[in-house]
GROMACS .gro file of C-alpha atoms in nm:
model
  330
    1UNK     CA    1  12.696   9.774   8.161
    2UNK     CA    2  13.056   9.827   8.279
    3UNK     CA    3  12.957   9.676   8.614
    4UNK     CA    4  12.807   9.372   8.439
    5UNK     CA    5  13.117   9.317   8.222
    6UNK     CA    6  13.344   9.328   8.526
    7UNK     CA    7  13.136   9.065   8.707
    8UNK     CA    8  13.144   8.840   8.397
    9UNK     CA    9  13.522   8.870   8.384
   10UNK     CA   10  13.543   8.788   8.756
   11UNK     CA   11  13.334   8.474   8.698
   12UNK     CA   12  13.563   8.362   8.419
   13UNK     CA   13  13.875   8.424   8.623
   14UNK     CA   14  13.722   8.216   8.902
   15UNK     CA   15  13.639   7.948   8.641
   16UNK     CA   16  13.269   7.972   8.715
   17UNK     CA   17  13.027   7.887   8.437
   18UNK     CA   18  12.810   8.191   8.371
   19UNK     CA   19  12.542   8.301   8.130
   20UNK     CA   20  12.433   8.654   8.042
   21UNK     CA   21  12.052   8.667   8.053
   22UNK     CA   22  11.862   8.926   7.851
   23UNK     CA   23  11.505   9.031   7.908
   24UNK     CA   24  11.267   9.277   8.070
   25UNK     CA   25  11.366   9.438   8.401
   26UNK     CA   26  11.133   9.626   8.632
   27UNK     CA   27  11.380   9.857   8.800
   28UNK     CA   28  11.321  10.073   9.110
   29UNK     CA   29  11.169  10.348   8.893
   30UNK     CA   30  10.939  10.124   8.690
   31UNK     CA   31  10.573  10.231   8.690
   32UNK     CA   32  10.298   9.983   8.593
   33UNK     CA   33  10.150  10.058   8.254
   34UNK     CA   34  10.465  10.231   8.130
   35UNK     CA   35  10.480  10.238   7.750
   36UNK     CA   36  10.858  10.198   7.750
   37UNK     CA   37  10.960   9.834   7.782
   38UNK     CA   38  11.253   9.829   8.028
   39UNK     CA   39  11.525   9.606   7.884
   40UNK     CA   40  11.841   9.488   8.055
   41UNK     CA   41  12.083   9.206   8.129
   42UNK     CA   42  12.170   8.999   8.434
   43UNK     CA   43  12.370   8.687   8.514
   44UNK     CA   44  12.318   8.319   8.585
   45UNK     CA   45  12.616   8.154   8.756
   46UNK     CA   46  12.661   7.780   8.803
   47UNK     CA   47  12.779   7.696   9.154
   48UNK     CA   48  12.772   7.347   9.310
   49UNK     CA   49  12.567   7.222   9.014
   50UNK     CA   50  12.300   7.487   9.084
   51UNK     CA   51  12.222   7.794   8.879
   52UNK     CA   52  12.219   8.117   9.078
   53UNK     CA   53  12.067   8.438   8.943
   54UNK     CA   54  12.227   8.770   9.023
   55UNK     CA   55  12.189   9.123   8.901
   56UNK     CA   56  12.508   9.326   8.959
   57UNK     CA   57  12.341   9.644   8.839
   58UNK     CA   58  11.983   9.702   8.953
   59UNK     CA   59  12.040   9.716   9.331
   60UNK     CA   60  12.390   9.866   9.335
   61UNK     CA   61  12.414  10.216   9.489
   62UNK     CA   62  12.426  10.501   9.238
   63UNK     CA   63  12.779  10.594   9.345
   64UNK     CA   64  12.908  10.262   9.209
   65UNK     CA   65  12.745  10.310   8.872
   66UNK     CA   66  12.897  10.653   8.812
   67UNK     CA   67  13.172  10.648   8.546
   68UNK     CA   68  13.372  10.882   8.771
   69UNK     CA   69  13.387  10.622   9.047
   70UNK     CA   70  13.736  10.493   9.121
   71UNK     CA   71  13.821  10.123   9.125
   72UNK     CA   72  13.890  10.115   9.500
   73UNK     CA   73  13.564  10.298   9.573
   74UNK     CA   74  13.378  10.047   9.355
   75UNK     CA   75  13.522   9.745   9.536
   76UNK     CA   76  13.449   9.896   9.878
   77UNK     CA   77  13.080   9.943   9.804
   78UNK     CA   78  13.053   9.622   9.603
   79UNK     CA   79  13.128   9.418   9.916
   80UNK     CA   80  12.862   9.608  10.114
   81UNK     CA   81  12.581   9.533   9.866
   82UNK     CA   82  12.687   9.198   9.719
   83UNK     CA   83  12.411   9.018   9.914
   84UNK     CA   84  12.146   9.226   9.733
   85UNK     CA   85  12.271   9.108   9.394
   86UNK     CA   86  12.175   8.744   9.445
   87UNK     CA   87  11.814   8.675   9.355
   88UNK     CA   88  11.585   8.402   9.480
   89UNK     CA   89  11.416   8.252   9.175
   90UNK     CA   90  11.068   8.299   9.320
   91UNK     CA   91  11.143   8.665   9.393
   92UNK     CA   92  11.338   8.738   9.078
   93UNK     CA   93  11.046   8.676   8.844
   94UNK     CA   94  10.863   8.982   8.982
   95UNK     CA   95  11.141   9.208   8.851
   96UNK     CA   96  11.320   9.005   8.581
   97UNK     CA   97  11.149   8.834   8.286
   98UNK     CA   98  11.406   8.656   8.062
   99UNK     CA   99  11.351   8.632   7.687
  100UNK     CA  100  11.428   8.261   7.716
  101UNK     CA  101  11.166   8.118   7.955
  102UNK     CA  102  11.408   7.845   8.067
  103UNK     CA  103  11.607   8.101   8.265
  104UNK     CA  104  11.315   8.174   8.494
  105UNK     CA  105  11.438   7.861   8.673
  106UNK     CA  106  11.088   7.803   8.809
  107UNK     CA  107  10.891   7.481   8.842
  108UNK     CA  108  10.596   7.658   8.686
  109UNK     CA  109  10.699   7.919   8.431
  110UNK     CA  110  10.524   8.255   8.407
  111UNK     CA  111  10.384   8.317   8.060
  112UNK     CA  112  10.478   8.640   7.886
  113UNK     CA  113  10.113   8.744   7.861
  114UNK     CA  114  10.078   8.690   8.238
  115UNK     CA  115  10.375   8.906   8.328
  116UNK     CA  116  10.219   9.255   8.289
  117UNK     CA  117   9.956   9.157   8.547
  118UNK     CA  118  10.203   9.055   8.818
  119UNK     CA  119  10.205   9.301   9.110
  120UNK     CA  120  10.495   9.545   9.107
  121UNK     CA  121  10.657   9.455   9.437
  122UNK     CA  122  11.000   9.599   9.513
  123UNK     CA  123  11.306   9.437   9.668
  124UNK     CA  124  11.213   9.581  10.009
  125UNK     CA  125  10.880   9.398   9.992
  126UNK     CA  126  11.064   9.066  10.016
  127UNK     CA  127  11.336   9.190  10.251
  128UNK     CA  128  11.067   9.288  10.505
  129UNK     CA  129  10.873   8.964  10.446
  130UNK     CA  130  10.551   9.143  10.350
  131UNK     CA  131  10.249   8.977  10.192
  132UNK     CA  132   9.963   9.116   9.985
  133UNK     CA  133   9.622   9.051  10.136
  134UNK     CA  134   9.432   9.203   9.843
  135UNK     CA  135   9.487   9.379   9.509
  136UNK     CA  136   9.723   9.130   9.347
  137UNK     CA  137   9.744   9.304   9.008
  138UNK     CA  138   9.983   9.568   8.877
  139UNK     CA  139   9.686   9.767   8.745
  140UNK     CA  140   9.357   9.799   8.932
  141UNK     CA  141   9.033   9.908   8.768
  142UNK     CA  142   8.819  10.074   9.033
  143UNK     CA  143   8.445  10.139   9.004
  144UNK     CA  144   8.371  10.203   9.373
  145UNK     CA  145   8.373  10.538   9.556
  146UNK     CA  146   8.642  10.395   9.785
  147UNK     CA  147   8.919  10.143   9.711
  148UNK     CA  148   9.056   9.917   9.988
  149UNK     CA  149   9.379   9.716   9.998
  150UNK     CA  150   9.586   9.549  10.270
  151UNK     CA  151   9.940   9.433  10.346
  152UNK     CA  152  10.048   9.181  10.609
  153UNK     CA  153  10.383   9.202  10.790
  154UNK     CA  154  10.553   8.949  11.024
  155UNK     CA  155  10.450   8.925  11.387
  156UNK     CA  156  10.672   9.140  11.603
  157UNK     CA  157  10.773   9.356  11.308
  158UNK     CA  158  10.841   9.717  11.409
  159UNK     CA  159  10.750   9.891  11.085
  160UNK     CA  160  10.607  10.228  10.993
  161UNK     CA  161  10.416  10.277  10.669
  162UNK     CA  162  10.310  10.562  10.446
  163UNK     CA  163  10.156  10.589  10.101
  164UNK     CA  164  10.177  10.839   9.820
  165UNK     CA  165   9.903  10.890   9.562
  166UNK     CA  166   9.984  11.061   9.232
  167UNK     CA  167   9.767  11.159   8.937
  168UNK     CA  168   9.904  11.118   8.585
  169UNK     CA  169   9.816  11.465   8.458
  170UNK     CA  170   9.953  11.645   8.768
  171UNK     CA  171   9.623  11.833   8.794
  172UNK     CA  172   9.616  11.801   9.175
  173UNK     CA  173   9.899  11.877   9.415
  174UNK     CA  174  10.056  11.607   9.630
  175UNK     CA  175   9.940  11.791   9.943
  176UNK     CA  176   9.579  11.784   9.827
  177UNK     CA  177   9.598  11.417   9.725
  178UNK     CA  178   9.709  11.328  10.079
  179UNK     CA  179   9.355  11.404  10.194
  180UNK     CA  180   9.220  11.127   9.971
  181UNK     CA  181   9.419  10.852  10.142
  182UNK     CA  182   9.362  10.671  10.472
  183UNK     CA  183   9.634  10.441  10.608
  184UNK     CA  184   9.604  10.253  10.936
  185UNK     CA  185   9.852  10.014  11.097
  186UNK     CA  186   9.646   9.760  11.293
  187UNK     CA  187   9.919   9.636  11.527
  188UNK     CA  188   9.714   9.355  11.680
  189UNK     CA  189   9.665   9.197  11.335
  190UNK     CA  190  10.005   9.288  11.183
  191UNK     CA  191   9.806   9.444  10.903
  192UNK     CA  192   9.829   9.771  10.712
  193UNK     CA  193   9.503   9.883  10.556
  194UNK     CA  194   9.490  10.149  10.286
  195UNK     CA  195   9.169  10.318  10.178
  196UNK     CA  196   9.164  10.553   9.883
  197UNK     CA  197   8.912  10.802   9.755
  198UNK     CA  198   8.948  10.983   9.426
  199UNK     CA  199   8.871  11.341   9.323
  200UNK     CA  200   8.755  11.235   8.976
  201UNK     CA  201   8.790  10.972   8.708
  202UNK     CA  202   9.143  10.925   8.583
  203UNK     CA  203   9.471  10.738   8.607
  204UNK     CA  204   9.656  10.732   8.939
  205UNK     CA  205   9.973  10.573   9.076
  206UNK     CA  206  10.001  10.453   9.435
  207UNK     CA  207  10.337  10.397   9.604
  208UNK     CA  208  10.353  10.231   9.946
  209UNK     CA  209  10.660  10.281  10.165
  210UNK     CA  210  10.782  10.104  10.479
  211UNK     CA  211  11.052  10.194  10.729
  212UNK     CA  212  11.226   9.988  10.993
  213UNK     CA  213  11.324  10.157  11.317
  214UNK     CA  214  11.603  10.413  11.270
  215UNK     CA  215  11.633  10.333  10.899
  216UNK     CA  216  11.520  10.498  10.575
  217UNK     CA  217  11.190  10.478  10.393
  218UNK     CA  218  11.184  10.210  10.123
  219UNK     CA  219  10.933  10.167   9.842
  220UNK     CA  220  10.770   9.825   9.881
  221UNK     CA  221  10.479   9.828   9.639
  222UNK     CA  222  10.358  10.026   9.338
  223UNK     CA  223  10.026   9.992   9.161
  224UNK     CA  224   9.845  10.179   8.887
  225UNK     CA  225   9.481  10.263   8.951
  226UNK     CA  226   9.236  10.347   8.676
  227UNK     CA  227   8.942  10.506   8.852
  228UNK     CA  228   8.610  10.471   8.670
  229UNK     CA  229   8.381  10.539   8.965
  230UNK     CA  230   8.082  10.754   8.877
  231UNK     CA  231   8.041  10.888   9.230
  232UNK     CA  232   8.307  11.051   9.445
  233UNK     CA  233   8.329  11.097   9.821
  234UNK     CA  234   8.450  11.385  10.032
  235UNK     CA  235   8.814  11.400  10.128
  236UNK     CA  236   8.923  11.256  10.462
  237UNK     CA  237   8.969  11.497  10.753
  238UNK     CA  238   9.310  11.655  10.789
  239UNK     CA  239   9.559  11.431  10.971
  240UNK     CA  240   9.904  11.576  11.052
  241UNK     CA  241  10.040  11.223  11.122
  242UNK     CA  242   9.929  11.080  10.784
  243UNK     CA  243   9.881  10.747  10.968
  244UNK     CA  244   9.551  10.678  11.144
  245UNK     CA  245   9.494  10.493  11.469
  246UNK     CA  246   9.755  10.389  11.727
  247UNK     CA  247  10.081  10.323  11.548
  248UNK     CA  248  10.446  10.249  11.616
  249UNK     CA  249  10.510  10.611  11.718
  250UNK     CA  250  10.256  10.575  12.000
  251UNK     CA  251  10.415  10.247  12.113
  252UNK     CA  252  10.756  10.418  12.137
  253UNK     CA  253  10.608  10.669  12.379
  254UNK     CA  254  10.488  10.388  12.604
  255UNK     CA  255  10.127  10.369  12.484
  256UNK     CA  256   9.990  10.015  12.454
  257UNK     CA  257   9.655  10.036  12.271
  258UNK     CA  258   9.369   9.830  12.416
  259UNK     CA  259   9.069   9.964  12.225
  260UNK     CA  260   9.003  10.056  11.957
  261UNK     CA  261   9.284   9.911  11.745
  262UNK     CA  262   9.176  10.062  11.415
  263UNK     CA  263   9.194  10.419  11.292
  264UNK     CA  264   8.819  10.464  11.254
  265UNK     CA  265   8.554  10.483  11.526
  266UNK     CA  266   8.183  10.494  11.448
  267UNK     CA  267   8.014  10.737  11.689
  268UNK     CA  268   7.647  10.657  11.752
  269UNK     CA  269   7.577  10.830  12.083
  270UNK     CA  270   7.811  11.128  12.056
  271UNK     CA  271   8.055  10.973  12.304
  272UNK     CA  272   8.359  10.754  12.233
  273UNK     CA  273   8.614  10.587  12.458
  274UNK     CA  274   8.980  10.531  12.375
  275UNK     CA  275   9.167  10.300  12.611
  276UNK     CA  276   9.542  10.240  12.630
  277UNK     CA  277   9.800  10.144  12.891
  278UNK     CA  278  10.057  10.404  12.987
  279UNK     CA  279  10.288  10.366  13.287
  280UNK     CA  280  10.448  10.710  13.261
  281UNK     CA  281  10.309  11.046  13.366
  282UNK     CA  282  10.209  11.252  13.063
  283UNK     CA  283  10.011  11.566  12.989
  284UNK     CA  284   9.759  11.540  12.704
  285UNK     CA  285   9.621  11.796  12.462
  286UNK     CA  286   9.363  11.738  12.192
  287UNK     CA  287   9.221  11.882  11.873
  288UNK     CA  288   8.931  11.796  11.645
  289UNK     CA  289   8.965  11.861  11.273
  290UNK     CA  290   8.715  11.867  10.990
  291UNK     CA  291   8.882  11.861  10.646
  292UNK     CA  292   9.155  12.122  10.698
  293UNK     CA  293   8.959  12.325  10.955
  294UNK     CA  294   9.007  12.308  11.332
  295UNK     CA  295   8.675  12.261  11.516
  296UNK     CA  296   8.582  12.500  11.795
  297UNK     CA  297   8.720  12.368  12.126
  298UNK     CA  298   8.377  12.411  12.285
  299UNK     CA  299   8.224  12.159  12.042
  300UNK     CA  300   8.385  11.864  12.217
  301UNK     CA  301   8.498  11.767  12.565
  302UNK     CA  302   8.772  11.520  12.662
  303UNK     CA  303   8.813  11.357  13.003
  304UNK     CA  304   9.107  11.133  13.098
  305UNK     CA  305   9.081  10.863  13.366
  306UNK     CA  306   9.363  10.640  13.493
  307UNK     CA  307   9.300  10.327  13.701
  308UNK     CA  308   9.533  10.129  13.929
  309UNK     CA  309   9.647   9.911  13.636
  310UNK     CA  310   9.773  10.221  13.451
  311UNK     CA  311   9.495  10.187  13.196
  312UNK     CA  312   9.408  10.532  13.065
  313UNK     CA  313   9.060  10.597  12.926
  314UNK     CA  314   8.992  10.903  12.714
  315UNK     CA  315   8.622  10.989  12.707
  316UNK     CA  316   8.544  11.213  12.412
  317UNK     CA  317   8.205  11.385  12.404
  318UNK     CA  318   8.143  11.534  12.060
  319UNK     CA  319   7.863  11.788  12.028
  320UNK     CA  320   7.865  11.865  11.657
  321UNK     CA  321   7.716  11.748  11.327
  322UNK     CA  322   7.750  11.377  11.237
  323UNK     CA  323   8.035  11.387  10.985
  324UNK     CA  324   8.389  11.257  10.954
  325UNK     CA  325   8.636  11.417  11.192
  326UNK     CA  326   8.997  11.370  11.288
  327UNK     CA  327   9.059  11.345  11.663
  328UNK     CA  328   9.424  11.420  11.741
  329UNK     CA  329   9.569  11.332  12.080
  330UNK     CA  330   9.902  11.495  12.168
   0.00000   0.00000   0.00000
């Protein structure tokens, strides 16, 4: 609130027309379906005959908001994050719903009864220019043994992704819940696919995170899942990487995937081929996992072939029961 008052005073000193807007704010910690209605205030400033929305509170670093913060420290960090305070009208509505509908400043206003259904997309979702390919609601009612959703990112984007599944009653540990999620980054399609299985009926929360190269993880999307599926499936095999298929980490090592591009291969004859281009000399090691158990090394055989075009083909011969396995290439 102190931060907001200071910005209002600054506007008045600069003789800028401003308006304090009151309404519902979905902050960084907001969870869909929360019983507590998050209330707050933000600003509308008139500049060049155009109203600009800004929130001098929600995206400011915690150090600025501390009452112990000095004035000089406040000003230093204010300049570094001032860009994040200005809100595009089309983006702002996903996090700020004014009591007075006029201050949505949209050509087509969002009705109050529509608002709870809007997807809970975070500021980073827009900063990274992501798009939802499916699951456009803040709360998803699932009746299938497996739930699928997808995100699209810009061509040429160098992004890593991870997801985090939580259960409302904390009956299952985070480590165990990791085995119910399958995330693959299909580089050729600029698509991130997430598949979820559930241990039982119940209420779950899914957070999706993205990270640019050499930067921090940022929450981009949060959804609440109410699982009503009668049947459940086995957990996915253990995966130390958390991400399936060839990802950005493989590209950084000089691997250019050629086939397959997804994180799942259907084995019909007991033999699979994985092809990628690699111009450097590397030594490979492999493991095959079933759930959290390492399969006997004699149950599968891996051969590596390199041609004159530096295309490397891994031929994996699996002599074990037809189930889901995790093949790890190091």
